[in-house]
Coordinates of C-alpha atoms in Angstrom, one line a residue:
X1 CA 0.0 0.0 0.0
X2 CA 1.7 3.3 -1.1
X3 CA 2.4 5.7 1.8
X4 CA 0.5 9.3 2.2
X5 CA 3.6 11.0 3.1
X6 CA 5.7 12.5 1.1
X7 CA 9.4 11.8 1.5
X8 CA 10.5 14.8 2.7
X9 CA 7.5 14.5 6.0
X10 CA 8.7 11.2 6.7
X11 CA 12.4 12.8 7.7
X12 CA 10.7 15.7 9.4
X13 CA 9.1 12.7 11.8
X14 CA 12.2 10.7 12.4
X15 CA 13.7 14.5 13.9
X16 CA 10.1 15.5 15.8
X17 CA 8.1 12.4 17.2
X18 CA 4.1 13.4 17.6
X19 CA 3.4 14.5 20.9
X20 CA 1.4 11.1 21.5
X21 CA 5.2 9.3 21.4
X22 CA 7.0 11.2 23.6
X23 CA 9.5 9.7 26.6
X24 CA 8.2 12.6 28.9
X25 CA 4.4 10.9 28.5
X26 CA 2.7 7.8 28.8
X27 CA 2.5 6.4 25.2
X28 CA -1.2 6.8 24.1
X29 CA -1.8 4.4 21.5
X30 CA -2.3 0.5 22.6
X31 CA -3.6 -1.7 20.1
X32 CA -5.1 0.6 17.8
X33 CA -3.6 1.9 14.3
X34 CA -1.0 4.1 14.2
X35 CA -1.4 6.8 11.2
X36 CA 0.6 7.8 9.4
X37 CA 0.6 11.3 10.1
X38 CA 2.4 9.9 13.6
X39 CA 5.1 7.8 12.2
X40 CA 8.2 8.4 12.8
X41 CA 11.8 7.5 13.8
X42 CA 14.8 5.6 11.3
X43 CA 15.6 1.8 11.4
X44 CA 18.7 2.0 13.3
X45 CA 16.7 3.0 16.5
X46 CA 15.6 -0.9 16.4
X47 CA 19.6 -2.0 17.2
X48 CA 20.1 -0.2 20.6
X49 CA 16.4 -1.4 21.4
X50 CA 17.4 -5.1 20.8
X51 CA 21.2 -5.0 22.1
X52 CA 20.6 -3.7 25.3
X53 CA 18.0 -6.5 25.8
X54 CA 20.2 -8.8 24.9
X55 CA 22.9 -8.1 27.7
X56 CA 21.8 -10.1 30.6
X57 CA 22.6 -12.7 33.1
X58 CA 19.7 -15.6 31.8
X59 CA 22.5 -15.1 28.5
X60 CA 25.3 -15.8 30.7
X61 CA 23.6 -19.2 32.8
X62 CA 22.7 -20.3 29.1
X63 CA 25.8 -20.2 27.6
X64 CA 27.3 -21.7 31.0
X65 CA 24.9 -24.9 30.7
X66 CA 26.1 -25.5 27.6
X67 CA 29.2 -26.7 29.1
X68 CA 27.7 -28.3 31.5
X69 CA 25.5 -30.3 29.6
X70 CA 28.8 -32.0 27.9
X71 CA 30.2 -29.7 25.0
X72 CA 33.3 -28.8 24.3
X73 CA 34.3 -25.1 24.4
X74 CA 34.2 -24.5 20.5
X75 CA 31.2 -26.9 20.2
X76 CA 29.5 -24.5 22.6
X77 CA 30.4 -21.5 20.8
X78 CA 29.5 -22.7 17.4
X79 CA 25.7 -24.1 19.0
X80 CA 25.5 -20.7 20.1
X81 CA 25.6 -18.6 16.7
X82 CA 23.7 -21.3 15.1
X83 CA 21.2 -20.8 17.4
X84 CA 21.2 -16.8 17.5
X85 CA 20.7 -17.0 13.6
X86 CA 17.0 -17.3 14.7
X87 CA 17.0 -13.6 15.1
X88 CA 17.0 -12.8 11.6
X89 CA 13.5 -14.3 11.6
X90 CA 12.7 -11.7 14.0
X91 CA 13.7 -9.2 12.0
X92 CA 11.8 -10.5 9.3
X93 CA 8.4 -10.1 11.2
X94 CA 9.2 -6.5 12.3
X95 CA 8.6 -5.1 8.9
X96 CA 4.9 -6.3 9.2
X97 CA 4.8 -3.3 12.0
X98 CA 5.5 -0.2 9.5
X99 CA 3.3 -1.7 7.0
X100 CA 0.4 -2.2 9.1
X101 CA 1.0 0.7 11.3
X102 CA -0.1 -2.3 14.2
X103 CA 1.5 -4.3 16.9
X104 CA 2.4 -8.3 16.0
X105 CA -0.9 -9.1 18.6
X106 CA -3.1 -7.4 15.9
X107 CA -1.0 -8.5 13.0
X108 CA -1.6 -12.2 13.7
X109 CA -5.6 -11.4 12.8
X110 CA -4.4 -12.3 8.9
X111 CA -3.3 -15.6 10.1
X112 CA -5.8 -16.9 12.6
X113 CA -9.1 -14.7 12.3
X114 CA -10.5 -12.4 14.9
X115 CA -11.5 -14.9 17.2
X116 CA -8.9 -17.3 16.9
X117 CA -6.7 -15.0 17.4
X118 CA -7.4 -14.2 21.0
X119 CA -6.4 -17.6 21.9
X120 CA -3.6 -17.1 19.6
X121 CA -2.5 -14.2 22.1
X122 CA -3.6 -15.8 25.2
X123 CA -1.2 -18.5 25.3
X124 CA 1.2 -17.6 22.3
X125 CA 1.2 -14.1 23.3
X126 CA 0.2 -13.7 26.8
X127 CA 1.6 -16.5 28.4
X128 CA 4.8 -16.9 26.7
X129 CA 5.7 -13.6 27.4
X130 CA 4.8 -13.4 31.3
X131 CA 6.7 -16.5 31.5
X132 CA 9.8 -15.4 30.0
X133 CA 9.3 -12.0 32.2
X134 CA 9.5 -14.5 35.3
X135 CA 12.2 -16.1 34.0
X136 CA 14.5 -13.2 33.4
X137 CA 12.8 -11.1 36.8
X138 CA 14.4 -14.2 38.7
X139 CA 17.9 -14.1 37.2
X140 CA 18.1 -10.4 38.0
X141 CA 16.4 -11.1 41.4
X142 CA 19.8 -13.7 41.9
X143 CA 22.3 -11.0 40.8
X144 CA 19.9 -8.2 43.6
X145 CA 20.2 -10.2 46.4
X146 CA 23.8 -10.7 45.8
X147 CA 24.4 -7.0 45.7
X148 CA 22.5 -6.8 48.7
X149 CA 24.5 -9.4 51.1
X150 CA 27.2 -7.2 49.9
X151 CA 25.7 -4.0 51.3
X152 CA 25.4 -6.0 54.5
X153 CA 21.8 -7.1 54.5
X154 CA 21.0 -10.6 54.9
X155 CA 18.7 -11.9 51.8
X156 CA 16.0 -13.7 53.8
X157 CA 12.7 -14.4 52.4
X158 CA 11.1 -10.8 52.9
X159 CA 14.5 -8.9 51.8
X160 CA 13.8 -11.1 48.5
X161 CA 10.7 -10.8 48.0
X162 CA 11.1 -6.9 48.3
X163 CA 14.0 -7.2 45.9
X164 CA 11.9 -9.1 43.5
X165 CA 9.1 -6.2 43.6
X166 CA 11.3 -3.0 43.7
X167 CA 13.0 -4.8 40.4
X168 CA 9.8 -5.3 39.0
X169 CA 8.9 -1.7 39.4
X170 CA 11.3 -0.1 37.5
X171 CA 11.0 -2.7 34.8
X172 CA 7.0 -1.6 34.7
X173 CA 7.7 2.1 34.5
X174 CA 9.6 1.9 31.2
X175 CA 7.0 -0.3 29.8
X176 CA 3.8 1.9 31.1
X177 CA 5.4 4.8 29.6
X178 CA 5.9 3.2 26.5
X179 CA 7.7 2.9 22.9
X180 CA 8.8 6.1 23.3
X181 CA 10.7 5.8 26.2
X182 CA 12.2 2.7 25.2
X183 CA 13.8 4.4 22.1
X184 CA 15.1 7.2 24.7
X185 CA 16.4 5.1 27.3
X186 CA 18.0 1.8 25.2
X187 CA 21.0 3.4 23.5
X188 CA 22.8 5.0 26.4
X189 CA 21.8 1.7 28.2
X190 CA 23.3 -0.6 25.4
X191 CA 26.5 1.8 26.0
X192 CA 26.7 1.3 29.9
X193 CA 26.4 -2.2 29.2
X194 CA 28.8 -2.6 26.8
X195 CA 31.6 -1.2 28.8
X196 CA 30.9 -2.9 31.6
X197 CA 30.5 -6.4 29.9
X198 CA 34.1 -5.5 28.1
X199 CA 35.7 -5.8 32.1
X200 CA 33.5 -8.8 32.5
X201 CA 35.2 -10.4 29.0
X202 CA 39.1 -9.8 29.7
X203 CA 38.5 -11.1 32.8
X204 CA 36.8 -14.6 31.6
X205 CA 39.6 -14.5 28.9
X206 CA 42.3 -14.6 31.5
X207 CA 41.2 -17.4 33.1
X208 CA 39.3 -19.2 30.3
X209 CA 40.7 -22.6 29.0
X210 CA 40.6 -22.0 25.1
X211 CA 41.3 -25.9 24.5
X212 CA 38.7 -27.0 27.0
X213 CA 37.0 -30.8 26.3
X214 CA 35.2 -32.7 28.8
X215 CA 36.6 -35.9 30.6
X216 CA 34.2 -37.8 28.5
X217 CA 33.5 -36.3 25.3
X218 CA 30.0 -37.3 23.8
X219 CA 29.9 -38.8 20.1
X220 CA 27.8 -40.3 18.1
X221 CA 24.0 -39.5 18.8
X222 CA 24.5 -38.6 22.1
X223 CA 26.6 -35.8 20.7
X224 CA 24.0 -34.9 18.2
X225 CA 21.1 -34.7 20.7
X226 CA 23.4 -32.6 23.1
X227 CA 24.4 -30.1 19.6
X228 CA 20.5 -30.3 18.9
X229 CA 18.7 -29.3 22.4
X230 CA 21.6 -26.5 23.0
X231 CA 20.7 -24.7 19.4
X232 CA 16.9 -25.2 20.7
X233 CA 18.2 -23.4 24.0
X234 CA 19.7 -20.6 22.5
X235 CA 16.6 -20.4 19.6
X236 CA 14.3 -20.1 21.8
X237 CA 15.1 -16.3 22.5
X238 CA 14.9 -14.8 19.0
X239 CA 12.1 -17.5 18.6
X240 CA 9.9 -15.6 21.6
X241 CA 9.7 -12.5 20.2
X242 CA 6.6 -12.8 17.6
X243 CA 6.1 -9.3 18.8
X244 CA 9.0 -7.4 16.6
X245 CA 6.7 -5.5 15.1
X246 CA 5.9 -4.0 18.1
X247 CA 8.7 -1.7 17.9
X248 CA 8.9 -0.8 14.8
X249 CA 5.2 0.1 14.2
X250 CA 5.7 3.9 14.6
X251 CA 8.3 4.1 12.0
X252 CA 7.3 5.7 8.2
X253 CA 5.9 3.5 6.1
X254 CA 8.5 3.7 4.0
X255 CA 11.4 2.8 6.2
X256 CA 13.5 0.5 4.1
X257 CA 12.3 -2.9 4.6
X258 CA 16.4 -4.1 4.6
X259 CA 17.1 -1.8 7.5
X260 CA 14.3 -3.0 9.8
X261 CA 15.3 -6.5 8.9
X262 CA 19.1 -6.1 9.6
X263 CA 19.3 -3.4 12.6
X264 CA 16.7 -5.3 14.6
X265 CA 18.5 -9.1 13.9
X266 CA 22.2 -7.1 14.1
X267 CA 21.2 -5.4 17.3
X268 CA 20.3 -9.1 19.0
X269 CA 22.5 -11.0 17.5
X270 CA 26.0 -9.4 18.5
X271 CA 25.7 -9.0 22.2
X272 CA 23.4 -12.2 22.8
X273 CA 26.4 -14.3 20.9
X274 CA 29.2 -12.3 22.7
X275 CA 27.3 -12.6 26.3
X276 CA 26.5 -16.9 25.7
X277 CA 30.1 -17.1 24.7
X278 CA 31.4 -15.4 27.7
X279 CA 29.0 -17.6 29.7
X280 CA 30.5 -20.6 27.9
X281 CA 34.3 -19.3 28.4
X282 CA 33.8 -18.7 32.0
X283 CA 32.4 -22.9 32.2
X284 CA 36.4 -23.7 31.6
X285 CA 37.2 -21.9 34.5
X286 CA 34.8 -22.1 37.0
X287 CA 31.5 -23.8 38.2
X288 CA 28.7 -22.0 35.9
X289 CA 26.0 -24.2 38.1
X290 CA 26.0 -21.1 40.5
X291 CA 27.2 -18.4 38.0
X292 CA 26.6 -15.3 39.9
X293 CA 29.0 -16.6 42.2
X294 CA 31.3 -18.3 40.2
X295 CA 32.3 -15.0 37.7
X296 CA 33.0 -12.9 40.9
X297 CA 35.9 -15.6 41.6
X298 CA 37.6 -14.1 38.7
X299 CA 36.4 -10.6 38.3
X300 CA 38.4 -7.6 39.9
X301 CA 36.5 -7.2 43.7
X302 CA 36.2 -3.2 43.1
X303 CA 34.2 -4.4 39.6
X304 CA 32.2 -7.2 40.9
X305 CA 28.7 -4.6 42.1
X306 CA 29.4 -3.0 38.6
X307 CA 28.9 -6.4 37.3
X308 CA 26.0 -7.0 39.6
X309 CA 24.4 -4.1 38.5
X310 CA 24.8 -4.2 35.0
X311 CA 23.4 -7.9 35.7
X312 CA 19.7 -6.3 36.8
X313 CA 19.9 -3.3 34.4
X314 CA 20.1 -5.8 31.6
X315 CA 17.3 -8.0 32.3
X316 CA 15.1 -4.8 33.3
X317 CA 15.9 -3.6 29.7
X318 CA 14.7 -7.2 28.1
X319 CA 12.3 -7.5 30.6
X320 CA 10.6 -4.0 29.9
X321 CA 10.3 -5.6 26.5
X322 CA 8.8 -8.2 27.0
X323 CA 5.9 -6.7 29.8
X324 CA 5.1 -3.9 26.9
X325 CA 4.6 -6.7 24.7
X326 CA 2.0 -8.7 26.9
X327 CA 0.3 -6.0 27.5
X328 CA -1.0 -5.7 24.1
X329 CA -1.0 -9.4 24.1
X330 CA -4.1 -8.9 27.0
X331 CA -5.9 -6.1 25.1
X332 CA -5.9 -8.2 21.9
X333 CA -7.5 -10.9 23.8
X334 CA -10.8 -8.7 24.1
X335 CA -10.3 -7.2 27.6
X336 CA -11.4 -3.6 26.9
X337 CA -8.5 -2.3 29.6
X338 CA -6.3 0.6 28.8
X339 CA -2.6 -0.6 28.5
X340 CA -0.8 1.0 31.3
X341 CA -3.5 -1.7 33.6
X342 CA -2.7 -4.4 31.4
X343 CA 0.7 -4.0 31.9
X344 CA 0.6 -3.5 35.3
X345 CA -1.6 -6.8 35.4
X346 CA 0.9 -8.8 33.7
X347 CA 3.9 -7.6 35.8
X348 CA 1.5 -8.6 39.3
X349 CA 1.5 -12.2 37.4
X350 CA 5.0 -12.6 36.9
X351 CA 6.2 -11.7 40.1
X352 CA 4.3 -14.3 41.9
X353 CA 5.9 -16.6 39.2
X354 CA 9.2 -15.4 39.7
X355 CA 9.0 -15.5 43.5
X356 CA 7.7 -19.2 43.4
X357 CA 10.6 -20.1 40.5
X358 CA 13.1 -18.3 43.5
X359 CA 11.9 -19.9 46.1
X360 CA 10.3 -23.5 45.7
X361 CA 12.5 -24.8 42.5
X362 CA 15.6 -25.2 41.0
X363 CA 16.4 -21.9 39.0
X364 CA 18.9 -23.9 36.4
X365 CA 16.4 -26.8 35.8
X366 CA 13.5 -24.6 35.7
X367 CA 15.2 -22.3 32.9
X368 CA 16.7 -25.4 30.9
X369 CA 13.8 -27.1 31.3
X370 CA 11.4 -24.2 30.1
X371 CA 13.3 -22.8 26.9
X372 CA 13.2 -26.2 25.5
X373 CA 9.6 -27.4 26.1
X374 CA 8.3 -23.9 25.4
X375 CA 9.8 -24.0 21.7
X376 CA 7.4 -26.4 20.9
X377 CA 5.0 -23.7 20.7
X378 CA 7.0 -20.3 19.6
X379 CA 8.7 -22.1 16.7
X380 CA 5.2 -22.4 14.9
X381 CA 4.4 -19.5 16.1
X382 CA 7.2 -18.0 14.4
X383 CA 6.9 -19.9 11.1
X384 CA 3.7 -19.6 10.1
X385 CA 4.0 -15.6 10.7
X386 CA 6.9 -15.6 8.8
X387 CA 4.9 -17.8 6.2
X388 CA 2.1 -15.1 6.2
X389 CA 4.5 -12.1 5.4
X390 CA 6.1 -13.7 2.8
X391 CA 3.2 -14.9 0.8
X392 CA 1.5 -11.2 1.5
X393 CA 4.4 -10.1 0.4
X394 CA 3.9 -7.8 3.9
X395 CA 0.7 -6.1 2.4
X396 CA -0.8 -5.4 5.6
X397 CA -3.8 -3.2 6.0
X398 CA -3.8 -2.1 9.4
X399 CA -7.3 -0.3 9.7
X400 CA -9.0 -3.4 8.0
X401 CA -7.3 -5.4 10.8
X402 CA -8.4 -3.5 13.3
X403 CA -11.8 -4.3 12.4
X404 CA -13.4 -6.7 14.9
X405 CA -16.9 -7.2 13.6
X406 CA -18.1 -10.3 12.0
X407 CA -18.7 -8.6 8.9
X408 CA -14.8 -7.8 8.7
X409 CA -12.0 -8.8 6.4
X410 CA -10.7 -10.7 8.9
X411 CA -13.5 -12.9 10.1
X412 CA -12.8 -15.5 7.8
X413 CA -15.1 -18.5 9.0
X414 CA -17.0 -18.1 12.5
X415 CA -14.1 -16.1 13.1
X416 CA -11.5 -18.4 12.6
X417 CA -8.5 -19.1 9.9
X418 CA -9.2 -22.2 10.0
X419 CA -5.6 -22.8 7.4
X420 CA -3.4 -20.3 10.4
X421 CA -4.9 -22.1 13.0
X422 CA -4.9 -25.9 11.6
X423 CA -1.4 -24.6 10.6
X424 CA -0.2 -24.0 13.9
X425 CA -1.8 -27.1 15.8
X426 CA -0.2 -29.3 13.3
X427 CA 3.2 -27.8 13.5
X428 CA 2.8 -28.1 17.6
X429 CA 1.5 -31.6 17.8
X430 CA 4.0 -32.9 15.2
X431 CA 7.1 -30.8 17.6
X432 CA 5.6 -32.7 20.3
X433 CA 6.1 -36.1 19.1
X434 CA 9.7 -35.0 18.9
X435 CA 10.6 -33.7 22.1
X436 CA 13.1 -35.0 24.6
X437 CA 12.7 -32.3 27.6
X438 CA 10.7 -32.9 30.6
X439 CA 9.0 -36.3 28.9
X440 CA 10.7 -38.0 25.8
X441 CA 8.2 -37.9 22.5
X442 CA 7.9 -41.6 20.5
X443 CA 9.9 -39.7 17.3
X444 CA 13.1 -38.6 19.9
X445 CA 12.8 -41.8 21.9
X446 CA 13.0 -43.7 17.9
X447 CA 16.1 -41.2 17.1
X448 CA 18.1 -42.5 20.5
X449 CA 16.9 -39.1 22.2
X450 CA 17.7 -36.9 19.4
X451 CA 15.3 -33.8 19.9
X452 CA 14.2 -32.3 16.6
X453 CA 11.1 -30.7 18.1
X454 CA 12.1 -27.5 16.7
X455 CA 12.9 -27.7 12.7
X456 CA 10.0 -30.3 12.5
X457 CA 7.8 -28.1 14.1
X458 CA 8.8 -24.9 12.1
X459 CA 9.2 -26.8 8.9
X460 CA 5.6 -28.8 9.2
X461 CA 4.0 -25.5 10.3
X462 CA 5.3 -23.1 7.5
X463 CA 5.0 -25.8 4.9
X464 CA 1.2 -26.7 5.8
X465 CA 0.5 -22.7 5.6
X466 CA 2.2 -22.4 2.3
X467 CA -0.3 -24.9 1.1
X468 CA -3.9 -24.4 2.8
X469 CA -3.5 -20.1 3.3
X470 CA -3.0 -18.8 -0.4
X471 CA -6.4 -18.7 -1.3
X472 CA -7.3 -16.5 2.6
X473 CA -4.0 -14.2 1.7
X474 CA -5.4 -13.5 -1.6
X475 CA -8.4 -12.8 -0.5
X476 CA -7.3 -10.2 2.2
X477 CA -4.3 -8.8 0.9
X478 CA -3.8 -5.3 1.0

């Protein structure tokens, strides 16, 4: 659809946002269509956004278990860009956000109707992303009590609980106030936390061992299932973020497609590969099954409540992210709530999540555990959207979409899409006969425990779409 700006508005709006996306003010638009006459903004905003969420300490225990799990150093390293190469699929659903003017969670109407798409964004949307936001909220809340003990205060169950909260609170703010803010605040926060990861990385280099192997290498099968569920670790954080478009629906409609694509999948992809790795490095030298502990062995004392910091500042940056996100996720659902309460909701939810991940089970488990079983779902998720903009060749209308009524575009039959949705279901069920997590799937336990949960599920979902949606894309297209 061709743009109603002229070139020369769209650079006036990337140098004056509209008053409505302001950092000062609490964003005003939630789910609803963002006009043109209020775009605004340049691609490259999208790589501070995505690298200062990408500096955190769930990055650091993930690239630790890899070693722990039984892979060599390098074998580690190279699981680790395989599986951040997901990222460019990210990207690739961010420039659905421009064209539509309209968040992923309103987006997602084109590939399972109206109605289907509320459930699509009560579990897929809502419920992935508050669990994520636990997960993350409790690696920060490890690094906090830390810094605590070392201001003399014994962690004990209220001091942690308080931690958690206070945490949790700042995270919010950012997120109630918006896109705007976000933009504002992520590129001096990438910088902080690039310097201070820098001290973190000559000081796992000092120490690493660059030749490391364990006692007992793994071959054979067992080596490919360990190669296998580590790149399903590590995809399962480019693979979570369906929501791309989320940031990048307030830029001009004709922001270069290229840029969104490579800013937002550069902007992830360096620091999440250079923060695994260091967790991986730091494995050869110390015991990464208690890593917030282990890394202070080695780092200067004077540094180590930098590193603390810089710890909780990074996952409040992802974590504000993610709680923006499901806040949309719970207005696309149907709740007619404004989005500061939904937010607000959704960060009352995690908490309790986080506290009972902190203080009943095993924080390592519980995240290994999690990213892999979880994939099942957010790999379809992620290729039949993919699927969708490729075959709409991102024609997006975002007023159509925003449309509810049975009468709409969108509605497709009794509200459903029924080729998205069958789509998806397939793709899940067919990753679930191939998972080897928490229970071991007929297809994995025929493979010797080889988990391919993730490119069956992706492949089987994207490929069924490919084949049942033409005739609904060609019928809605823009």
């Amino acid at each position: 659809m061709a743009s109603t700006i002229p070139d020369h508005g769209a650079t006036r709006a990337e140098v004056t946002p509209p008053v409505s996306d302001r950092p000062g003010r609490i964003e005003a638009h939630g789910i609803d269509h963002i006009p043109d006459t209020e775009r605004h903004g340049h691609p490259r905003e999208l790589f501070s956004v995505w690298a200062a969420a990408n500096v955190n300490y769930l990055s650091l225990v993930i690239g630790g278990a890899l070693v722990l799990m039984g892979l060599s150093l390098w074998q580690a390293v190279g699981v680790i860009v395989v599986g951040n190469l997901f990222w460019v699929l990210t990207g690739l659903l961010a420039i659905s956000g421009p064209a539509a003017g309209a968040p992923s969670e309103v987006i997602t109407r084109a590939l399972y109707g109206v109605m289907g798409n509320r459930v699509n964004n009560a579990i897929g949307g809502w419920l992935v992303s508050v669990c994520y936001f636990a997960l993350n909220l409790a690696a920060a809340a490890t690094a906090a009590f830390a810094l605590v003990e070392k201001a003399g205060i014994t962690a004990n169950v209220p001091v942690k609980v308080a931690v958690v909260v206070v945490i949790a609170a700042l995270t919010l703010a950012i997120s109630v106030y918006g896109h705007a803010l976000i933009i504002k605040l992520y590129l001096p926060i990438t910088l902080a936390l690039a310097g201070a990861f820098t001290v973190v990385a000559l000081a796992v280099f000092r120490h690493a061992d660059f030749s490391y192997t364990p006692a007992e290498p793994a071959s054979g099968v067992e080596l490919w299932a360990l190669l296998i569920a580590g790149t399903t670790m590590i995809a399962s954080g480019p693979l979570s973020y369906t929501t791309s478009a989320d940031f990048s629906r307030y830029l001009p409609r004709t922001a270069s497609k290229k840029a969104i694509v490579g800013w937002t999948a550069l902007g992830a992809f360096v620091p999440s590969v250079i923060v695994c790795s260091l967790g991986a490095f730091a494995a050869t030298a110390v015991d990464m099954t208690d890593p917030q502990n282990a890394l202070q062995e080695i780092l200067p004392g004077w540094f180590v409540p930098i590193f603390l910091l810089a710890l909780v500042l990074g996952t409040i940056s992802i974590n504000a992210l993610t709680a923006y996100s499901a806040g949309l996720a719970l207005q696309a659902v149907g709740l007619r709530i404004r989005r500061t309460v939904s937010v607000l909701f959704d960060g009352t939810v995690a908490v309790a999540l986080t506290l009972y991940g902190l203080l009943v089970s095993n924080f390592l488990d519980t995240v290994s555990n999690a990213l892999q079983v979880i994939t099942a779902l957010i790999g379809p998720l992620m290729a039949v959207y993919a699927a969708d903009i490729v075959l709409r060749r991102n024609r997006y209308d975002g007023r159509t979409l925003s449309d509810e009524t049975p009468g709409s575009a969108f509605w497709f039959t009794g509200g459903v899409n029924w080729a998205g949705a069958l789509s998806l279901l397939v793709g899940v069920a067919a990753a679930a006969l191939c998972v080897n997590t928490v229970y071991t799937g007929p297809v994995a336990t025929a493979l010797g425990g080889v988990d391919l949960s993730l490119p069956v599920g992706m492949v089987v979902a994207a490929g069924l779409y490919v084949i049942t949606g033409r005739r609904a894309v060609a019928a809605t297209s823009g």
